[in-house]
Coordinates of C-alpha atoms and ligand atoms in Angstrom, one line a residue:
X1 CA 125.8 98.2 0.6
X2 CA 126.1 95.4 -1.6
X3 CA 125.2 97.1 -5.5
X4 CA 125.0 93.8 -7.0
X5 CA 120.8 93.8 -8.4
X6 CA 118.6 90.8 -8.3
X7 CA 119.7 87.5 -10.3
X8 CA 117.8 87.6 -13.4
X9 CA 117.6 91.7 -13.7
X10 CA 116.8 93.0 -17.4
X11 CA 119.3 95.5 -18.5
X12 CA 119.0 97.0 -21.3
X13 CA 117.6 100.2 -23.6
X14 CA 114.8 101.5 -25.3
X15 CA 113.7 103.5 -28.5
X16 CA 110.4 103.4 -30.3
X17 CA 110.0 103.3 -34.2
X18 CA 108.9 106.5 -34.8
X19 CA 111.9 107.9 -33.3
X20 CA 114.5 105.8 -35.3
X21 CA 113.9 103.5 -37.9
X22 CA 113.1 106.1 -40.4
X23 CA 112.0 104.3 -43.9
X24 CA 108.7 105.8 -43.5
X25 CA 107.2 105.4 -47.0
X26 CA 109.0 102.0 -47.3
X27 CA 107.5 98.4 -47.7
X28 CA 104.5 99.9 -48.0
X29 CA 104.0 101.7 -44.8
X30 CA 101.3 104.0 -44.4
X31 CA 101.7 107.3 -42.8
X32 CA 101.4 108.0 -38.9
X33 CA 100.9 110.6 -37.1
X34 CA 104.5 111.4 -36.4
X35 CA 104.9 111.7 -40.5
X36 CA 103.0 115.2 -40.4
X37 CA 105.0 116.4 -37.1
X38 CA 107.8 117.8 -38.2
X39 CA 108.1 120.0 -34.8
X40 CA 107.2 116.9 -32.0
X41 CA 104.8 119.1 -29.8
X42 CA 106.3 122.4 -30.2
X43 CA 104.6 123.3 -33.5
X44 CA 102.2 122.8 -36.0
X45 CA 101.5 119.6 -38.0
X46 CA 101.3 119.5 -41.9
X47 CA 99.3 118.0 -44.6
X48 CA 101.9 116.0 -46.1
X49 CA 105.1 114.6 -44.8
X50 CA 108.0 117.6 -45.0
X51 CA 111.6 116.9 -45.6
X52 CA 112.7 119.0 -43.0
X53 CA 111.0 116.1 -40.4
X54 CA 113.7 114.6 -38.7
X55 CA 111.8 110.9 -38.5
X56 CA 110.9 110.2 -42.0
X57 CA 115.0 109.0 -42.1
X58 CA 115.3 108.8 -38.2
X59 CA 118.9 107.1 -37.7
X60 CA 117.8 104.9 -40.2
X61 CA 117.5 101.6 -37.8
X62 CA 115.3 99.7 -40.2
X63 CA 118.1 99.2 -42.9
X64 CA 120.9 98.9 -40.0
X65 CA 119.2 97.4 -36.9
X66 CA 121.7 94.4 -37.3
X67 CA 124.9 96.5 -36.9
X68 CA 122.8 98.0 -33.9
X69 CA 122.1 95.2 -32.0
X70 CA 125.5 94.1 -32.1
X71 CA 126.6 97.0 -30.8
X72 CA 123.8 96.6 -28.1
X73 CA 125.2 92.8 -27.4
X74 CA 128.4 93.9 -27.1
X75 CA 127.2 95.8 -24.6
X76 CA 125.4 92.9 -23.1
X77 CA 122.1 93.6 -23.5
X78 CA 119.4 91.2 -21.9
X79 CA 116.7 93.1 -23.1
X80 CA 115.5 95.7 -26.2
X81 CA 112.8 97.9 -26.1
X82 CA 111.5 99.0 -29.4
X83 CA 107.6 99.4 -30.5
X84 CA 105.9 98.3 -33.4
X85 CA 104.6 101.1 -36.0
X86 CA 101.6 100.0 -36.6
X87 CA 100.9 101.8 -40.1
X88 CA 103.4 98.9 -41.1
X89 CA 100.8 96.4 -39.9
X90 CA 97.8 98.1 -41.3
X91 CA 98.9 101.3 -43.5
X92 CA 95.7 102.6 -43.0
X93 CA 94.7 101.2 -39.5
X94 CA 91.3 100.1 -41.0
X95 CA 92.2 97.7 -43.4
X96 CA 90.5 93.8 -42.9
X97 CA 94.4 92.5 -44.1
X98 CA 98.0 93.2 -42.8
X99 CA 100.4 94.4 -44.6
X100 CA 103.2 91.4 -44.7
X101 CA 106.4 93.4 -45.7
X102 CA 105.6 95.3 -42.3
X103 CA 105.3 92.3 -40.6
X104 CA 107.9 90.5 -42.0
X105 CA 110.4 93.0 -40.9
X106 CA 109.8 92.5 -37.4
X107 CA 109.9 89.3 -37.5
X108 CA 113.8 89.9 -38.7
X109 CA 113.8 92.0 -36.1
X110 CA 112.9 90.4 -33.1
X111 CA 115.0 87.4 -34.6
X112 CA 118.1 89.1 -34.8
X113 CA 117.7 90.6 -31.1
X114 CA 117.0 86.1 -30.3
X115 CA 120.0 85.5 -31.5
X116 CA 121.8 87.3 -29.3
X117 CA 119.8 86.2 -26.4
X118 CA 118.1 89.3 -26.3
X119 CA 114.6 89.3 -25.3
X120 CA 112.1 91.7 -27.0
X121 CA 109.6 94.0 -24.7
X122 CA 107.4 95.2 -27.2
X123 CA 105.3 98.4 -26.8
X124 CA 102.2 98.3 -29.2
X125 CA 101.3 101.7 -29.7
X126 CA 103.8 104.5 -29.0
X127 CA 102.9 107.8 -30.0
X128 CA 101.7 106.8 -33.2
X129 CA 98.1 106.2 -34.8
X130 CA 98.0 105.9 -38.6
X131 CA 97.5 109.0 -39.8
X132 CA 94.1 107.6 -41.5
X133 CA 92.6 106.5 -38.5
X134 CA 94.0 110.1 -36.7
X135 CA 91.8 112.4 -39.9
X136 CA 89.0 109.7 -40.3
X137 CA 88.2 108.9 -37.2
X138 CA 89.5 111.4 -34.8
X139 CA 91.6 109.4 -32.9
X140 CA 90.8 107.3 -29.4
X141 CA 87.8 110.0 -29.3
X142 CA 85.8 107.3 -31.9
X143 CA 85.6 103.9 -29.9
X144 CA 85.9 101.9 -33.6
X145 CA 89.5 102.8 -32.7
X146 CA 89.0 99.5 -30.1
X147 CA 88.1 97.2 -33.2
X148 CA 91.2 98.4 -35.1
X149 CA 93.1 98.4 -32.3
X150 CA 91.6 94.4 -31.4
X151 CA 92.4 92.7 -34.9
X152 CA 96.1 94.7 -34.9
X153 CA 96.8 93.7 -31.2
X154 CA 95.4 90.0 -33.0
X155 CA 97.6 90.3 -36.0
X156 CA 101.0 90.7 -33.8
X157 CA 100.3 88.3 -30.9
X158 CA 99.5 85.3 -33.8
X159 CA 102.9 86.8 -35.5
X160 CA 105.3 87.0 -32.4
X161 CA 103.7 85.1 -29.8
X162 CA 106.5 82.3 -30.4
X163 CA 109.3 85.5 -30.3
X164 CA 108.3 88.1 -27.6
X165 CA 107.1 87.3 -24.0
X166 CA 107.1 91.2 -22.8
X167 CA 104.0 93.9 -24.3
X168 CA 103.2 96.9 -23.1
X169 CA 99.6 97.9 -24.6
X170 CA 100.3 102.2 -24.7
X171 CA 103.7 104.0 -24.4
X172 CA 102.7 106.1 -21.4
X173 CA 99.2 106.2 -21.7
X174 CA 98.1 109.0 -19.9
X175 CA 100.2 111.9 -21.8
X176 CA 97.3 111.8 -23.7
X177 CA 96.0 114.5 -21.2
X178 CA 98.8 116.6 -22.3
X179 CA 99.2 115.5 -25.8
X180 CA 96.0 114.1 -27.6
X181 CA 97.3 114.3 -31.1
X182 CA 101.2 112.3 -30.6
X183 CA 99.8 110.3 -27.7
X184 CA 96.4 109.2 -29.0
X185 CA 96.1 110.3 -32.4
X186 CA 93.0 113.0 -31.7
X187 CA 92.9 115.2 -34.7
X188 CA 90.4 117.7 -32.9
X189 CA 93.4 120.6 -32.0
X190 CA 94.1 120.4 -28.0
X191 CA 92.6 123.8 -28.2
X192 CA 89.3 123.0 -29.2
X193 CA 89.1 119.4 -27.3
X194 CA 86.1 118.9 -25.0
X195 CA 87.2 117.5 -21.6
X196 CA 84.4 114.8 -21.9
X197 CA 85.6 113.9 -25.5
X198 CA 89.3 113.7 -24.1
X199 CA 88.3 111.5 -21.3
X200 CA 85.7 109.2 -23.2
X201 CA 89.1 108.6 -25.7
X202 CA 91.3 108.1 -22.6
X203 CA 88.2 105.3 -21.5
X204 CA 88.5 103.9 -25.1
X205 CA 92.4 103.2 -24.1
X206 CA 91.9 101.6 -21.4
X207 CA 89.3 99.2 -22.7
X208 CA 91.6 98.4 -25.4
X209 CA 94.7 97.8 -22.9
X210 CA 92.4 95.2 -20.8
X211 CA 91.3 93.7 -24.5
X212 CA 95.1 93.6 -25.7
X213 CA 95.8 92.3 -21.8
X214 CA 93.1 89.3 -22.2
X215 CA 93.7 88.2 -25.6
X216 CA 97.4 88.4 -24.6
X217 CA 96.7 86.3 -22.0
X218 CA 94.6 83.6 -24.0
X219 CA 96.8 83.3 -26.9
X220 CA 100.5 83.9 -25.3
X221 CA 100.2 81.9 -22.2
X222 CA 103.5 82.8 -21.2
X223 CA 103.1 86.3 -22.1
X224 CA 103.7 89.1 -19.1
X225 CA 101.9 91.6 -20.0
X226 CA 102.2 95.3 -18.9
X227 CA 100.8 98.9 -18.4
X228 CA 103.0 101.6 -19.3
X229 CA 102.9 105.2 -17.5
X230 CA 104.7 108.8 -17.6
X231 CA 106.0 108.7 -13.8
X232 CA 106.5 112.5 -12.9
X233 CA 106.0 112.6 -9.3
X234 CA 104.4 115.9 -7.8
X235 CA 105.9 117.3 -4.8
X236 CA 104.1 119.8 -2.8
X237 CA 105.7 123.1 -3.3
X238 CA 105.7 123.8 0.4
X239 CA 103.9 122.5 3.4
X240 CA 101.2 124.5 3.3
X241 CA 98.4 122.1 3.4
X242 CA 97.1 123.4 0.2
X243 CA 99.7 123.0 -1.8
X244 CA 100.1 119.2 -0.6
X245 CA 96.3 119.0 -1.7
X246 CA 97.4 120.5 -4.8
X247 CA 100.4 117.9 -5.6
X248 CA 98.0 115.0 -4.3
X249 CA 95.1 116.0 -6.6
X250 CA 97.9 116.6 -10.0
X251 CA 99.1 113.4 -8.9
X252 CA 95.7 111.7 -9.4
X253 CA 95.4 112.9 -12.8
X254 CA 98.5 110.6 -13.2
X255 CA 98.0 107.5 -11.0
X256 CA 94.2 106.9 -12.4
X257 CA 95.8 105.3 -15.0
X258 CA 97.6 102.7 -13.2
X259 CA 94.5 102.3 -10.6
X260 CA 92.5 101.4 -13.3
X261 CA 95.0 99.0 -15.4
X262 CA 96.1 97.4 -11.3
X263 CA 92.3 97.8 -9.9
X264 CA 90.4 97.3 -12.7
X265 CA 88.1 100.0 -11.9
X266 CA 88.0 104.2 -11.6
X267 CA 88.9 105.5 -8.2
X268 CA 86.6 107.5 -6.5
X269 CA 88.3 110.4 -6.7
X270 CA 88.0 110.1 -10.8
X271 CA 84.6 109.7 -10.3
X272 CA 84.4 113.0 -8.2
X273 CA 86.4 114.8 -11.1
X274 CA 84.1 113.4 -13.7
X275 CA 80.7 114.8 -11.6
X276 CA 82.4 117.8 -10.7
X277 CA 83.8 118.5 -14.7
X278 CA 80.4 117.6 -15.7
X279 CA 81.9 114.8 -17.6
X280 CA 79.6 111.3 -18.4
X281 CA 81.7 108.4 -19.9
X282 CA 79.9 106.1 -21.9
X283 CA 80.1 102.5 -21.1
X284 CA 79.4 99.9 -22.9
X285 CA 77.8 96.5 -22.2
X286 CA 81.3 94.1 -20.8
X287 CA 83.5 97.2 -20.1
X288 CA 83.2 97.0 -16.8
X289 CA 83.8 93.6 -16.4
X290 CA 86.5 93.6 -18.9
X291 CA 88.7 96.2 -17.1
X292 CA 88.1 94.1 -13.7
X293 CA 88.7 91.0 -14.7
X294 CA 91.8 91.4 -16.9
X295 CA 94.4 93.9 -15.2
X296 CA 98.2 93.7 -16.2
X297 CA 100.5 91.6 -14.7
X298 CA 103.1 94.5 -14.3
X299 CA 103.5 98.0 -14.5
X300 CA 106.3 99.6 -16.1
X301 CA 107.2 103.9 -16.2
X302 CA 109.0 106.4 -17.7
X303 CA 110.9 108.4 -15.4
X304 CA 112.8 111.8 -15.7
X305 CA 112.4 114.5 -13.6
X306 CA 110.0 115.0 -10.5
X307 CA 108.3 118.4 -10.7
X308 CA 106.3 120.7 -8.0
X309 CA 102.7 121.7 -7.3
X310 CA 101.7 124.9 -5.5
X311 CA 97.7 125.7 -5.3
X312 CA 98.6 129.6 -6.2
X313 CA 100.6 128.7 -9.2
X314 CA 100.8 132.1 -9.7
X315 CA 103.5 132.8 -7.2
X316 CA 105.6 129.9 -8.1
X317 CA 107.6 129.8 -11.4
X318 CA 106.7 127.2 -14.1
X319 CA 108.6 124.3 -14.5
X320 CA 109.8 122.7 -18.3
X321 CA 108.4 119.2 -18.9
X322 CA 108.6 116.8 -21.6
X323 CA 104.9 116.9 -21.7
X324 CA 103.8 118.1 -18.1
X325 CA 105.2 120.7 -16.8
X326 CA 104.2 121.5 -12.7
X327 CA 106.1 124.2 -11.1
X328 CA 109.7 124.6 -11.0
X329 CA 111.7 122.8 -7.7
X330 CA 114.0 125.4 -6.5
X331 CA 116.4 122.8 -4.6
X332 CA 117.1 120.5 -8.4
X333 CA 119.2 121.1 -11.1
X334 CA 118.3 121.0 -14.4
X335 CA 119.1 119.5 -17.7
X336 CA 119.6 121.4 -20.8
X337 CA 116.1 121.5 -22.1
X338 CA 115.1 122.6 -18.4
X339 CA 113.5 119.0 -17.2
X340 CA 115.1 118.7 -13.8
X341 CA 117.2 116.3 -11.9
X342 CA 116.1 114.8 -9.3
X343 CA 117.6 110.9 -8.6
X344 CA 116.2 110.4 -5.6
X345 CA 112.9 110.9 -7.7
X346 CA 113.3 107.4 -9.3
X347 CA 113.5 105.9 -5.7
X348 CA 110.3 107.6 -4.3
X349 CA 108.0 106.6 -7.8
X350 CA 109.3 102.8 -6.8
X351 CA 108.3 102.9 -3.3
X352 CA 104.5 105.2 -4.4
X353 CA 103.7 102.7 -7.1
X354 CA 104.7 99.4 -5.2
X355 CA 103.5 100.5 -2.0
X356 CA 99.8 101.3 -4.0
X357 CA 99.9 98.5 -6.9
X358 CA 101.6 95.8 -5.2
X359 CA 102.7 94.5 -9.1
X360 CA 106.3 94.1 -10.4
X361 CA 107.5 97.3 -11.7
X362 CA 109.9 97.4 -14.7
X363 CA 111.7 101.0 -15.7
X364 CA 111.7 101.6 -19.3
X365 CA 113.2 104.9 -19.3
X366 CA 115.5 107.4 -18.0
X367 CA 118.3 108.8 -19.2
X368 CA 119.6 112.5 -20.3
X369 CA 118.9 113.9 -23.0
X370 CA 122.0 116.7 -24.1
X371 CA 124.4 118.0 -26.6
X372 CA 127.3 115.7 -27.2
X373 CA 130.7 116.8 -28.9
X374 CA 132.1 114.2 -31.0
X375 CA 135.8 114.1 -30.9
X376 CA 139.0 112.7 -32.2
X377 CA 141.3 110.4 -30.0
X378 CA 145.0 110.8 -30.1
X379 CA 144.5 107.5 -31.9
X380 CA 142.1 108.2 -34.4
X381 CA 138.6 107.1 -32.9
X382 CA 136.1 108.9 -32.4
X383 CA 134.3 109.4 -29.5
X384 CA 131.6 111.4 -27.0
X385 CA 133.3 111.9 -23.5
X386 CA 129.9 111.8 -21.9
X387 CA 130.6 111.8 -17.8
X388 CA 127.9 114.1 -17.6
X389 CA 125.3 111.2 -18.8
X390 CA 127.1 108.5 -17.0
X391 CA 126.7 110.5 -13.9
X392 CA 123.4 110.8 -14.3
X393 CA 122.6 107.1 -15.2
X394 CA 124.7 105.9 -12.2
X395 CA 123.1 108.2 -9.8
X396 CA 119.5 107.4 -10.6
X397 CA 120.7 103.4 -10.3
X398 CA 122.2 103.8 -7.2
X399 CA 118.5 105.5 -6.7
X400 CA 116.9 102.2 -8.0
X401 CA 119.0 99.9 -6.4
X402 CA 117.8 101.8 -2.7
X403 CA 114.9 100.6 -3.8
X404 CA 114.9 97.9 -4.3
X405 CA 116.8 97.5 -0.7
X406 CA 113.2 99.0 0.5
X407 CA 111.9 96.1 -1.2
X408 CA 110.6 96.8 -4.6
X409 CA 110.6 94.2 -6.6
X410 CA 112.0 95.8 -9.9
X411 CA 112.2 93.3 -12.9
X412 CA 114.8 95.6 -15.2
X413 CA 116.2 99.0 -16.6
X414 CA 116.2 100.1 -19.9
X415 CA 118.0 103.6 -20.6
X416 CA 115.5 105.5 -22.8
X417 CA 117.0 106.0 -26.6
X418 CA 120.3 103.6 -25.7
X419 CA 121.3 105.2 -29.3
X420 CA 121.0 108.4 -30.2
X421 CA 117.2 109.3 -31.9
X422 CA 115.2 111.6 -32.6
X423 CA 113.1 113.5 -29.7
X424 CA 110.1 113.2 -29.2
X425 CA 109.2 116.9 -27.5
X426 CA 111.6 118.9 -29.9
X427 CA 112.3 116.5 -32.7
X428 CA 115.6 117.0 -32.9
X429 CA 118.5 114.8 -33.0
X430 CA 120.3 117.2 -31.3
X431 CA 118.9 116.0 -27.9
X432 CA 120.9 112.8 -27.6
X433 CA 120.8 110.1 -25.0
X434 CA 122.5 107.2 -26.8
X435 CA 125.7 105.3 -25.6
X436 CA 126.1 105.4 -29.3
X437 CA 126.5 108.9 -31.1
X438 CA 124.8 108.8 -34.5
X439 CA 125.9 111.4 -37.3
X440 CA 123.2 112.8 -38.1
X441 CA 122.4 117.0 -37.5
X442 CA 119.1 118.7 -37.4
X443 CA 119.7 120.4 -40.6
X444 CA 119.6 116.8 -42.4
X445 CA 123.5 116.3 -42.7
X446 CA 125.8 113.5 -41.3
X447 CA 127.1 110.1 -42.4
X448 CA 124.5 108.0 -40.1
X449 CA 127.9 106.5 -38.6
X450 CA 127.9 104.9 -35.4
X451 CA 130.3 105.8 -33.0
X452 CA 130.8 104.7 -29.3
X453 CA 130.4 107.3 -26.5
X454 CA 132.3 106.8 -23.4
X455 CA 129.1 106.0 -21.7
X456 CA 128.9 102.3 -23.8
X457 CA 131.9 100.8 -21.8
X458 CA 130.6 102.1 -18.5
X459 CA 127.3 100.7 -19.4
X460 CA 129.0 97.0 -20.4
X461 CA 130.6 97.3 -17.5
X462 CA 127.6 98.1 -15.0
X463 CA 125.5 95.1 -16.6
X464 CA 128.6 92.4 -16.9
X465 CA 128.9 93.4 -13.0
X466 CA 125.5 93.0 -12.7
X467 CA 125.6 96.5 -10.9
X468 CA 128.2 96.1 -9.0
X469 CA 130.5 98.5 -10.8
X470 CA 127.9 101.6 -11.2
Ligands
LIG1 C1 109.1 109.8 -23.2 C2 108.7 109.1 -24.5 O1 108.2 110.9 -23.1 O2 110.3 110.5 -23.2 C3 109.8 109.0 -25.5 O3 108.1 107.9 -24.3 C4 110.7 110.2 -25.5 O4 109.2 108.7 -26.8 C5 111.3 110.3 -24.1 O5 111.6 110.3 -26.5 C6 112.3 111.5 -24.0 O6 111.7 112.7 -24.4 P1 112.3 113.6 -25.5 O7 111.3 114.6 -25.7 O8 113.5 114.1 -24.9 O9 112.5 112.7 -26.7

């Protein structure tokens, strides 16, 4: 099979603030949620930001995002994903004016990627609210998050219009059923969150996404703007009938999302849940019409592991997730933080989403997340000897590129955290995915030094073949 991909196809990587550029207090930043999460989702927040939080320094990106993005030109990069921290913008998320030091520095940003020729696809809002907006407002659950969210959305469109043709409105929007606090800043602990409060938040979202979508549209003409979901596809444990009714119905809870950004309306089977959960979302006046008439123009995914469903859970064992777990699959290996491998997984999401959405689908993640070993070369540099992540990458491509033979049109790639960052589940740097190593450990020490893994030639290589050489 020929493994060249389409003329025109995006490589590239991703990251998100949060997770790298550190230089939290700086330029007058506000705080964000992440500030107070020293633990990602497997502990406690805190009142205050605490030093032992890996992403108040991150890998320091905002002082040395240009030696970055050389490194990722070298590589011969076409695209860079990165997000916008919003408590740059507005510290406080309610303020009437933006902060201009925030807004300055993306514009640096974004400038540095042009002059390289690589083209900025911008999420808006991942995984983190200002903090203010998270304690004062509670979150998405208040629907004056909409307004903030509006003159924001306003603030960076005026800004970058001229600079960035590719948005995505929520970094995988519907973690927030897993995740209310990192995903949409709901203070309320999970534990005490009423299903109709979660779900009237989740509605809040995606009023805002067909807003951001619509003003998008009217000011950025040019603009292709997109939807962004957690793709975990849910296989039936078996083929007992109920477990396939089990996978279908945990798969719902996933595909709503993009229904409802593709369709512009809730599915019936959401409206079935909603009845049956007793749950009653408010609308107001022009929602409706709002999510019908402005839908995305493509959909783009995360994608990591596939995961089981079984309707006796009981019997079956339960499976690691980043954020959703399902039951464990027992013919898939897994990584080291238990998510497993499943390549084929990345072909089957393609064909599920394109077969239901009929929209372009762009992939802005995958990739492994493990523990590298820095070593010393006979000739002094130093170096990760990373096979095990280039086999995965190349795998899940040759994956994509099936698909893409089925007939999916697939606009790019971007290998999630293309340098090493911090993790969003387990905040720790430890949990590396980069082509670039970054010294930095979880107990705060390391030089920040950049390094090249083996993975960053195979990766120059796959995208100055244009896939050809996977
Ligand atoms: C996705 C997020 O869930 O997965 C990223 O959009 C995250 O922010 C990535 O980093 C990998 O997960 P983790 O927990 O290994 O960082």
């Amino acid at each position: 099979m020929n493994m060249r991909f389409p003329d025109g196809f995006l490589w590239g990587g991703a990251v998100a603030a949060n997770q790298c550029e550190g230089a939290y207090n700086e330029d007058g930043k506000g705080l964000s949620t992440q500030d107070v999460a020293p633990h990602g989702i497997k502990g406690p927040i805190t009142k205050e930001p605490t030093s032992d939080n890996m992403k108040l320094i991150g890998i320091d990106f905002y002082h040395r995002y240009k030696d970055d993005i050389k490194l990722f030109a070298e590589m011969g990069f076409k695209v860079f994903r990165t997000s916008i921290a919003w408590s740059r913008i507005f510290p406080g998320g309610d303020e009437k004016e933006p902060n201009e030091k925030g807004l300055q520095f993306y514009d640096d940003l974004f400038d540095e990627l042009l002059k390289y020729g690589i083209e900025p696809l911008v999420t808006i809002s991942h995984y983190e609210t200002p903090l203010h907006l998270s304690v004062k407002y509670d979150g998405w659950v208040n629907r004056d998050m909409i307004s903030f969210y509006e003159r924001y959305v306003r603030t960076i469109f005026n800004r970058y219009g001229s600079k960035v043709k590719y948005w995505l409105t929520f970094n995988e929007i519907n973690s927030v059923l897993h995740e209310p606090f990192m995903s949409g800043g709901i203070y309320t602990d999970k534990s005490q969150l009423k299903k109709q409060d979660l779900y009237q938040a989740i509605h809040h979202e995606l009023v805002a996404s067909a807003l951001a979508t619509k003003i998008g549209h009217e000011m950025m003409p040019d603009s292709k703007i997109g939807c962004m979901i957690l793709s975990m596809p849910m296989y039936a444990l078996t083929s007992d009938p109920d477990d396939v009714i089990a996978a279908m119905k945990a798969d719902h809870m996933n595909t709503f999302f993009g229904d409802v950004h593709v369709r512009g309306e809730y599915p019936g089977y959401m409206k079935r849940y909603f009845k049956e959960n007793d749950i009653q979302i408010q609308m107001a006046d022009g929602d409706e019409a709002l999510l019908k008439n402005h839908t995305v123009d493509f959909v783009s995914f995360s994608y990591y592991m596939s995961a089981c469903e079984a309707a006796d859970r009981l019997k079956a064992q339960a499976g690691e997730g980043n954020l959703m777990g399902g039951v464990t699959n027992p013919y898939l290996k897994q990584s080291e933080w238990g998510w497993a491998i499943d390549p084929q997984g990345i072909r089957y999401v393609l064909n599920q989403f394109y077969d239901r959405w009929q929209k372009p689908l762009f992939i802005v993640e995958n990739g492994l997340g493990a523990v590298d070993e820095l070593i010393t070369e006979p000739d002094g540099t130093k170096t990760v000897l990373d096979d095990y992540r280039i086999n995965y990458l190349r795998d899940h491509l040759i994956q994509v590129r099936e698909a893409i033979e089925d007939g999916v049109p697939v606009m790019g790639y971007t290998s999630w955290g293309c340098i090493d960052l911090v993790s969003a589940s387990t905040a720790q740097l430890k949990k590396r995915y980069g082509f670039i190593y970054v010294d930095r450990n979880d107990d705060g020490t390391g030089t920040l030094n950049r390094y090249k893994k083996k993975s960053f030639e195979w990766y120059k290589n796959v995208i100055g073949t244009n896939g050809e050489n996977l």
